């Protein structure tokens, strides 16, 4: 039985992180993962389990939003890599992970869900955290513009 069938879907009942931006159809949250300070989720506000459950126009709008988040992370954070993922095995509610990865992070080059290889250096984490407010202001502004141009599924 899916979480939505039991009324226990955590992404239907909670924000899933600190909200950076919200529209009628989507929200961007900061995941709050201490070891990965530039980890965001773009979450569909209504319960949808699979990417293919969305109409093509909404998929296009959402994929451009994921791309926008990636571009702004690259611009503001200069990471070594961006990881994109939509899994939903534990929480079958459509959401995209957009994660800036750095060569110094505790798991790099492993996935964030993989084995830790080292401790992340605190000065580097602090520098990323200090840059988040400017990044998030840019994210909110650009996502507002993107979804208002893209139609009603924003």
Backbone as ProteinMPNN parsed JSONL, in Angstrom:
{"seq_chain_A": "XXXXXXXXXXXXXXXXXXXXXXXXXXXXXXXXXXXXXXXXXXXXXXXXXXXXXXXXXXXXXXXXXXXXXXXXXXXXXXXXXXXXXXXXXXXXXXXXXXXXXXXXXXXXXXXXXXXXXXXXXXXXXXXXXXXXXXXXXXXXXXXXXXXXXXXXXX", "coords_chain_A": {"N_chain_A": [[0.842, -1.169, 0.0], [0.652, 2.15, -0.918], [2.049, 5.18, 0.481], [0.354, 7.34, 0.023], [-2.109, 6.14, -0.066], [-2.61, 5.506, 2.517], [-2.767, 7.9, 3.679], [-0.508, 8.917, 4.769], [1.606, 10.219, 3.534], [4.646, 11.799, 3.676], [5.476, 14.032, 2.174], [3.146, 15.129, 1.346], [2.046, 15.922, 3.704], [3.942, 17.466, 5.002], [6.47, 20.023, 4.509], [8.965, 19.028, 3.683], [11.465, 20.034, 4.032], [13.286, 23.15, 4.476], [11.44, 25.726, 3.229], [12.209, 27.409, 0.309], [11.091, 28.531, -1.885], [7.792, 28.751, -3.252], [5.098, 27.774, -5.305], [1.845, 27.494, -6.83], [1.876, 24.893, -7.859], [4.397, 23.686, -7.28], [7.243, 23.36, -5.076], [10.341, 24.543, -3.771], [12.728, 23.274, -1.677], [15.218, 23.57, 0.874], [17.21, 20.954, 1.793], [18.427, 20.528, 4.263], [20.575, 18.927, 4.98], [23.339, 18.406, 6.797], [25.946, 17.624, 6.0], [25.855, 18.122, 3.335], [25.536, 20.984, 2.259], [24.389, 22.371, 0.123], [21.989, 21.192, -0.909], [19.065, 20.562, -2.474], [15.497, 20.178, -2.954], [13.085, 19.863, -5.451], [9.742, 19.833, -5.304], [6.693, 18.361, -6.154], [3.59, 19.796, -5.468], [1.104, 18.501, -5.306], [-0.054, 15.137, -4.773], [1.725, 13.012, -6.629], [3.008, 10.152, -8.025], [4.762, 9.228, -10.043], [6.956, 10.433, -12.613], [5.962, 10.239, -15.214], [3.273, 10.48, -14.735], [2.593, 13.096, -14.867], [1.272, 15.66, -17.032], [2.643, 16.317, -20.298], [3.265, 19.041, -20.732], [3.554, 20.019, -18.14], [5.654, 18.46, -17.234], [7.695, 19.465, -18.86], [7.857, 22.125, -17.958], [8.599, 21.692, -15.274], [11.04, 20.319, -15.621], [12.601, 22.288, -16.763], [12.688, 23.97, -14.57], [14.206, 22.413, -12.774], [16.581, 22.47, -14.214], [17.122, 25.214, -14.085], [17.585, 25.507, -11.31], [19.879, 23.923, -11.112], [21.655, 25.427, -12.76], [21.849, 27.864, -11.335], [22.954, 26.942, -8.931], [25.442, 26.111, -9.91], [26.465, 28.567, -10.792], [26.533, 30.145, -8.407], [27.866, 28.554, -6.522], [29.993, 27.115, -7.618], [30.45, 24.211, -7.816], [32.051, 20.939, -7.924], [30.53, 19.077, -9.196], [27.129, 18.502, -10.161], [24.487, 16.713, -8.805], [21.625, 15.065, -9.913], [18.538, 13.642, -9.129], [15.69, 11.53, -9.034], [14.04, 9.551, -7.083], [12.188, 8.255, -5.085], [11.63, 5.826, -3.842], [11.401, 5.362, -1.097], [9.763, 7.462, -0.32], [7.098, 7.752, -2.124], [6.447, 10.124, -3.751], [6.455, 12.579, -6.099], [9.498, 14.141, -6.549], [12.417, 16.063, -7.155], [15.861, 15.734, -6.581], [18.393, 18.076, -6.283], [21.637, 18.558, -6.162], [24.507, 20.157, -5.127], [27.771, 19.157, -5.465], [30.968, 18.647, -4.005], [34.477, 18.19, -4.28], [35.662, 17.943, -1.8], [33.654, 16.987, -0.146], [32.115, 14.742, 2.252], [31.377, 12.323, 1.045], [32.097, 12.299, -1.602], [33.598, 10.755, -4.418], [31.288, 9.269, -4.221], [27.7, 8.623, -4.213], [25.422, 10.774, -2.373], [23.939, 9.16, -0.758], [25.521, 7.027, -0.383], [28.492, 5.407, 0.92], [30.278, 7.062, 3.492], [33.356, 8.671, 3.008], [35.212, 10.31, 4.184], [35.658, 12.933, 6.612], [33.876, 15.957, 6.184], [35.408, 19.076, 5.577], [35.04, 21.653, 7.914], [35.462, 24.509, 7.455], [35.005, 24.762, 4.662], [32.352, 23.854, 4.415], [31.115, 25.852, 5.939], [31.63, 28.083, 4.325], [30.036, 27.535, 2.086], [27.502, 27.516, 3.296], [27.373, 30.197, 4.069], [27.056, 31.401, 1.597], [24.505, 30.697, 0.839], [22.135, 32.399, 1.333], [22.208, 34.46, -0.713], [22.158, 32.844, -3.009], [19.652, 31.58, -2.648], [17.879, 33.712, -2.741], [18.193, 34.452, -5.41], [17.304, 32.053, -6.589], [14.557, 31.984, -5.789], [13.578, 34.285, -7.055], [14.109, 33.77, -9.804], [12.694, 31.364, -10.182], [10.075, 32.209, -9.636], [9.707, 33.93, -11.865], [10.048, 32.076, -13.957], [7.891, 30.219, -13.588], [5.689, 31.92, -13.717], [5.813, 32.722, -16.333], [5.445, 30.286, -17.527], [2.865, 29.298, -17.287], [-0.179, 27.879, -15.891], [0.514, 25.677, -14.326], [2.362, 26.309, -12.527]], "CA_chain_A": [[0.0, 0.0, 0.0], [1.433, 3.387, -0.989], [1.833, 6.142, 1.561], [-0.806, 8.182, -0.284], [-3.327, 5.395, 0.215], [-2.812, 5.486, 3.962], [-2.818, 9.281, 4.142], [0.697, 9.168, 5.552], [2.694, 10.695, 2.682], [5.307, 12.912, 4.345], [5.578, 15.215, 1.317], [1.808, 15.73, 1.297], [1.725, 16.435, 5.027], [5.008, 18.351, 5.48], [7.18, 20.693, 3.415], [10.085, 18.23, 3.212], [12.673, 20.839, 4.179], [13.046, 24.582, 4.644], [10.918, 26.237, 1.962], [12.932, 28.514, -0.321], [10.163, 29.106, -2.87], [6.593, 27.934, -3.428], [4.057, 28.224, -6.228], [0.659, 26.655, -6.71], [2.137, 23.498, -8.213], [5.712, 23.17, -6.905], [8.0, 24.077, -4.061], [11.763, 24.234, -3.662], [13.139, 23.28, -0.278], [16.581, 23.233, 1.246], [17.03, 19.663, 2.454], [18.912, 20.547, 5.641], [21.553, 17.867, 5.204], [24.523, 19.138, 7.266], [27.139, 17.275, 5.226], [25.642, 18.567, 1.95], [24.827, 22.235, 2.526], [23.704, 22.897, -1.067], [21.132, 20.069, -1.3], [17.704, 21.074, -2.638], [14.473, 19.312, -3.536], [11.944, 20.469, -6.125], [8.686, 18.89, -4.923], [5.342, 18.59, -6.665], [2.721, 20.047, -4.314], [0.032, 17.503, -5.219], [0.521, 13.797, -4.728], [1.981, 12.344, -7.903], [4.05, 9.174, -7.717], [5.723, 9.013, -11.131], [7.204, 11.512, -13.573], [5.072, 10.063, -16.361], [1.906, 10.824, -14.345], [2.372, 14.515, -15.185], [1.107, 15.982, -18.453], [3.901, 16.698, -20.947], [3.542, 20.466, -20.528], [4.015, 20.205, -16.768], [7.002, 17.867, -17.17], [8.627, 20.411, -19.487], [8.0, 23.251, -17.047], [9.345, 21.223, -14.106], [12.423, 19.998, -15.987], [13.291, 23.577, -16.905], [12.927, 24.459, -13.214], [15.364, 21.652, -12.283], [17.742, 23.026, -14.923], [17.365, 26.531, -13.519], [18.21, 25.299, -10.001], [21.246, 23.468, -11.386], [22.457, 26.545, -13.285], [22.133, 28.817, -10.262], [23.92, 26.296, -8.031], [26.757, 26.18, -10.559], [26.898, 29.959, -10.813], [26.795, 30.678, -7.074], [28.66, 27.677, -5.656], [31.102, 26.51, -8.364], [30.719, 22.85, -7.334], [32.746, 20.035, -8.843], [29.518, 18.3, -9.911], [25.743, 18.578, -9.695], [23.771, 15.442, -8.878], [20.181, 15.129, -10.083], [17.936, 12.33, -8.903], [14.311, 11.396, -8.592], [13.964, 8.139, -6.718], [10.85, 8.002, -4.576], [11.418, 4.469, -3.351], [10.976, 5.454, 0.295], [8.636, 8.398, -0.33], [6.622, 7.735, -3.513], [5.84, 11.419, -4.065], [7.388, 13.129, -7.082], [10.409, 15.216, -6.166], [13.753, 16.013, -7.747], [16.995, 16.156, -5.768], [19.398, 18.84, -7.024], [22.651, 18.596, -5.106], [25.851, 20.607, -5.485], [28.773, 18.264, -4.867], [32.311, 19.204, -3.953], [35.509, 17.171, -4.095], [35.981, 17.823, -0.387], [32.551, 16.517, 0.707], [32.366, 13.481, 2.958], [31.043, 11.141, 0.263], [32.526, 12.453, -2.999], [32.66, 10.817, -5.523], [30.129, 8.41, -4.0], [26.438, 9.344, -4.056], [25.185, 11.236, -1.007], [23.34, 8.058, -0.016], [26.528, 5.973, -0.304], [29.361, 5.34, 2.094], [31.114, 8.216, 3.813], [34.771, 8.385, 2.758], [36.039, 11.204, 4.991], [34.901, 14.023, 7.232], [33.879, 17.187, 5.401], [36.07, 20.165, 6.315], [34.084, 22.651, 8.385], [35.556, 25.82, 6.79], [34.372, 24.682, 3.344], [30.905, 23.804, 4.65], [30.711, 27.185, 6.393], [31.655, 28.994, 3.17], [28.844, 27.238, 1.288], [26.352, 27.981, 4.073], [27.369, 31.661, 4.017], [26.618, 31.807, 0.259], [23.13, 30.253, 0.575], [21.1, 33.443, 1.222], [22.225, 35.082, -2.049], [21.696, 31.812, -3.929], [18.222, 31.33, -2.471], [17.172, 34.887, -3.251], [18.207, 34.305, -6.87], [16.431, 30.922, -6.92], [13.154, 32.375, -5.646], [13.258, 35.26, -8.098], [14.102, 33.133, -11.124], [11.594, 30.396, -10.237], [8.846, 33.004, -9.797], [9.631, 34.371, -13.261], [9.894, 30.892, -14.811], [6.557, 29.643, -13.487], [4.672, 32.86, -14.173], [5.868, 32.689, -17.8], [5.139, 28.949, -18.008], [1.451, 28.925, -17.276], [-0.941, 27.635, -14.672], [1.023, 24.568, -13.523], [3.398, 26.832, -11.64]], "C_chain_A": [[0.897, 1.245, 0.0], [1.085, 4.313, 0.154], [0.587, 6.995, 1.298], [-2.118, 7.474, 0.022], [-3.625, 5.355, 1.712], [-2.928, 6.895, 4.532], [-1.575, 9.688, 4.906], [1.866, 9.676, 4.706], [3.364, 11.901, 3.332], [5.413, 14.174, 3.475], [4.212, 15.825, 1.003], [1.501, 16.452, 2.604], [2.737, 17.429, 5.578], [5.707, 18.955, 4.276], [8.339, 19.872, 2.86], [11.415, 18.959, 3.284], [12.285, 22.291, 4.394], [12.641, 25.177, 3.301], [11.715, 27.472, 1.528], [11.987, 29.276, -1.249], [8.972, 28.164, -2.988], [5.692, 28.603, -4.463], [2.838, 27.339, -5.988], [1.0, 25.175, -6.903], [3.404, 22.878, -7.664], [6.268, 23.967, -5.737], [9.458, 23.629, -4.123], [12.119, 24.334, -2.199], [14.624, 22.995, -0.167], [16.459, 21.994, 2.124], [17.522, 19.633, 3.897], [19.848, 19.405, 5.977], [22.89, 18.519, 5.544], [25.768, 18.853, 6.429], [27.061, 17.76, 3.783], [24.851, 19.872, 1.992], [24.11, 22.849, 1.327], [22.874, 21.777, -1.704], [19.698, 20.59, -1.293], [16.8, 20.003, -3.211], [13.42, 20.189, -4.204], [10.812, 19.456, -5.997], [7.362, 19.316, -5.545], [4.414, 18.755, -5.46], [1.571, 19.054, -4.203], [0.669, 16.12, -5.263], [0.531, 13.18, -6.124], [3.14, 11.392, -7.626], [5.137, 9.106, -8.788], [5.785, 10.214, -12.055], [6.223, 11.434, -14.733], [3.604, 10.302, -16.017], [1.575, 12.283, -14.647], [2.089, 14.679, -16.671], [2.442, 16.493, -19.017], [4.251, 18.161, -20.7], [4.074, 20.729, -19.124], [5.397, 19.586, -16.566], [8.027, 18.838, -17.734], [8.892, 21.591, -18.558], [8.849, 22.861, -15.83], [10.799, 20.924, -14.456], [13.236, 21.267, -16.205], [13.57, 24.188, -15.534], [14.116, 23.726, -12.584], [16.643, 22.207, -12.919], [18.11, 24.388, -14.362], [18.055, 26.411, -12.153], [19.653, 24.848, -10.196], [22.132, 24.624, -11.826], [22.81, 27.544, -12.191], [23.076, 28.225, -9.217], [25.322, 26.369, -8.625], [27.319, 27.598, -10.507], [27.325, 30.451, -9.428], [27.788, 29.859, -6.263], [29.919, 27.099, -6.311], [31.449, 25.099, -7.85], [31.525, 22.063, -8.368], [31.761, 19.265, -9.704], [28.154, 18.635, -9.334], [25.144, 17.186, -9.844], [22.28, 15.722, -8.98], [19.627, 13.733, -9.871], [16.465, 12.494, -8.588], [14.104, 9.908, -8.339], [12.556, 7.78, -6.242], [10.596, 6.594, -4.107], [10.895, 4.469, -1.92], [9.748, 6.342, 0.408], [8.142, 8.502, -1.775], [5.793, 8.976, -3.864], [6.864, 12.131, -4.942], [8.184, 14.299, -6.527], [11.767, 14.967, -6.819], [14.77, 16.471, -6.706], [17.953, 16.896, -6.699], [20.471, 19.178, -5.995], [23.985, 19.062, -5.682], [26.846, 19.733, -4.728], [30.162, 18.876, -5.004], [33.303, 18.072, -3.699], [35.873, 16.947, -2.642], [34.865, 17.194, 0.438], [32.764, 15.083, 1.166], [32.155, 12.23, 2.125], [31.606, 11.163, -1.155], [33.662, 11.502, -3.318], [31.446, 9.898, -5.377], [28.85, 9.244, -3.969], [26.251, 9.765, -2.598], [24.578, 10.135, -0.144], [24.309, 6.891, 0.154], [27.34, 6.057, 0.978], [30.168, 6.626, 2.255], [32.58, 7.817, 3.648], [35.709, 9.168, 3.665], [35.123, 12.173, 5.717], [34.978, 15.233, 6.311], [34.55, 18.284, 6.212], [35.08, 21.285, 6.657], [34.251, 24.024, 7.744], [34.888, 25.838, 5.407], [32.853, 24.628, 3.467], [30.405, 25.194, 5.049], [30.682, 28.181, 5.241], [30.431, 28.776, 2.281], [27.612, 27.774, 2.008], [26.25, 29.506, 4.005], [26.852, 32.166, 2.667], [25.153, 31.463, -0.022], [22.112, 31.387, 0.482], [21.06, 34.12, -0.158], [21.731, 34.097, -3.101], [20.185, 31.676, -3.845], [17.376, 32.516, -2.899], [17.092, 34.813, -4.773], [17.289, 33.166, -7.301], [14.961, 31.331, -6.872], [12.735, 33.333, -6.755], [13.137, 34.607, -9.466], [12.984, 32.102, -11.251], [10.254, 31.104, -10.353], [8.665, 33.397, -11.255], [9.356, 33.187, -14.181], [8.457, 30.377, -14.782], [5.475, 30.633, -13.893], [4.671, 32.948, -15.694], [5.319, 31.359, -18.334], [3.69, 28.53, -17.939], [0.936, 28.538, -15.914], [-0.385, 26.501, -13.821], [2.121, 25.02, -12.594], [2.86, 26.974, -10.288]], "O_chain_A": [[1.796, 1.365, 0.832], [-0.006, 4.255, 0.721], [-0.147, 7.333, 2.226], [-3.121, 8.118, 0.332], [-4.776, 5.188, 2.114], [-3.16, 7.067, 5.728], [-1.583, 10.694, 5.616], [3.016, 9.569, 5.133], [2.715, 12.93, 3.522], [5.436, 15.282, 4.012], [4.137, 16.923, 0.451], [0.792, 17.459, 2.62], [2.432, 18.16, 6.521], [5.562, 18.467, 3.155], [8.669, 20.002, 1.681], [12.388, 18.54, 2.657], [11.103, 22.623, 4.483], [13.414, 25.138, 2.344], [11.868, 28.435, 2.28], [12.071, 30.497, -1.38], [9.107, 26.948, -2.848], [5.545, 29.824, -4.49], [2.813, 26.535, -5.056], [0.476, 24.313, -6.198], [3.493, 21.653, -7.583], [5.832, 25.082, -5.448], [9.761, 22.49, -4.478], [11.851, 25.346, -1.551], [15.209, 22.286, -0.985], [15.693, 21.985, 3.088], [17.077, 18.793, 4.678], [19.91, 18.962, 7.124], [23.515, 19.125, 4.674], [26.561, 19.76, 6.179], [28.074, 17.807, 3.085], [23.638, 19.871, 1.786], [23.301, 23.76, 1.5], [23.037, 21.459, -2.882], [19.178, 21.003, -0.256], [17.25, 19.057, -3.858], [12.922, 21.141, -3.603], [10.909, 18.345, -6.519], [6.967, 20.479, -5.468], [4.448, 17.943, -4.535], [1.104, 18.789, -3.095], [1.794, 15.958, -5.733], [-0.511, 12.876, -6.706], [4.149, 11.798, -7.048], [6.313, 8.941, -8.463], [4.795, 10.919, -12.252], [5.711, 12.458, -15.184], [2.765, 10.325, -16.917], [0.404, 12.661, -14.678], [2.609, 13.918, -17.486], [3.264, 17.037, -18.28], [5.417, 18.486, -20.48], [4.952, 21.573, -18.942], [6.216, 20.119, -15.817], [9.102, 19.016, -17.161], [10.04, 22.006, -18.395], [9.72, 23.624, -15.41], [11.698, 21.239, -13.676], [14.42, 21.317, -15.871], [14.588, 24.856, -15.356], [14.946, 24.355, -11.928], [17.655, 22.389, -12.243], [19.291, 24.684, -14.181], [19.008, 27.14, -11.877], [20.553, 25.34, -9.515], [23.242, 24.784, -11.317], [23.944, 28.019, -12.126], [23.915, 28.943, -8.672], [26.283, 26.658, -7.912], [28.497, 27.801, -10.215], [28.362, 31.1, -9.293], [28.483, 30.406, -5.406], [30.82, 26.639, -5.608], [32.596, 24.828, -7.495], [31.658, 22.47, -9.522], [32.098, 18.843, -10.81], [28.035, 19.006, -8.167], [25.281, 16.555, -10.892], [21.74, 16.526, -8.22], [20.18, 12.754, -10.373], [16.05, 13.467, -7.959], [14.007, 9.114, -9.274], [11.824, 7.075, -6.936], [9.438, 6.195, -3.983], [10.036, 3.658, -1.573], [8.807, 6.026, 1.136], [8.707, 9.258, -2.566], [4.618, 8.887, -4.219], [8.024, 12.264, -4.554], [7.625, 15.308, -6.095], [12.196, 13.829, -7.004], [14.563, 17.478, -6.029], [18.285, 16.401, -7.776], [20.25, 19.972, -5.081], [24.526, 18.449, -6.602], [26.768, 19.591, -3.508], [30.476, 19.534, -5.996], [32.998, 17.116, -2.987], [36.347, 15.869, -2.284], [35.081, 16.887, 1.61], [33.5, 14.317, 0.545], [32.696, 11.176, 2.457], [31.589, 10.139, -1.839], [34.623, 11.44, -2.552], [30.659, 9.764, -6.314], [28.909, 10.449, -3.725], [26.851, 9.179, -1.696], [24.695, 10.178, 1.081], [23.962, 5.88, 0.764], [26.943, 6.677, 1.964], [30.67, 7.194, 1.285], [32.992, 6.748, 4.098], [36.849, 8.763, 3.895], [33.923, 12.214, 5.445], [36.026, 15.503, 5.724], [34.293, 18.414, 7.408], [34.375, 21.792, 5.785], [33.238, 24.678, 7.498], [34.273, 26.836, 5.033], [32.146, 25.285, 2.704], [29.38, 25.653, 4.546], [29.798, 29.036, 5.187], [29.854, 29.74, 1.779], [26.767, 28.42, 1.389], [25.149, 30.045, 3.893], [26.271, 33.249, 2.6], [24.611, 31.903, -1.037], [21.266, 31.336, -0.411], [19.978, 34.328, -0.707], [20.967, 34.473, -3.99], [19.509, 31.658, -4.874], [16.256, 32.331, -3.375], [16.042, 35.082, -5.356], [16.565, 33.304, -8.287], [14.206, 31.056, -7.805], [11.652, 33.195, -7.324], [12.181, 34.857, -10.2], [12.386, 31.975, -12.319], [9.38, 30.65, -11.093], [7.585, 33.217, -11.818], [8.524, 33.282, -15.084], [7.868, 30.126, -15.833], [4.424, 30.212, -14.376], [3.629, 33.221, -16.29], [4.795, 31.3, -19.447], [3.325, 27.491, -18.489], [1.558, 28.843, -14.897], [-0.79, 26.375, -12.665], [2.752, 24.194, -11.935], [3.574, 27.402, -9.381]]}, "name": "protein", "num_of_chains": 1, "seq": "XXXXXXXXXXXXXXXXXXXXXXXXXXXXXXXXXXXXXXXXXXXXXXXXXXXXXXXXXXXXXXXXXXXXXXXXXXXXXXXXXXXXXXXXXXXXXXXXXXXXXXXXXXXXXXXXXXXXXXXXXXXXXXXXXXXXXXXXXXXXXXXXXXXXXXXXXX"}
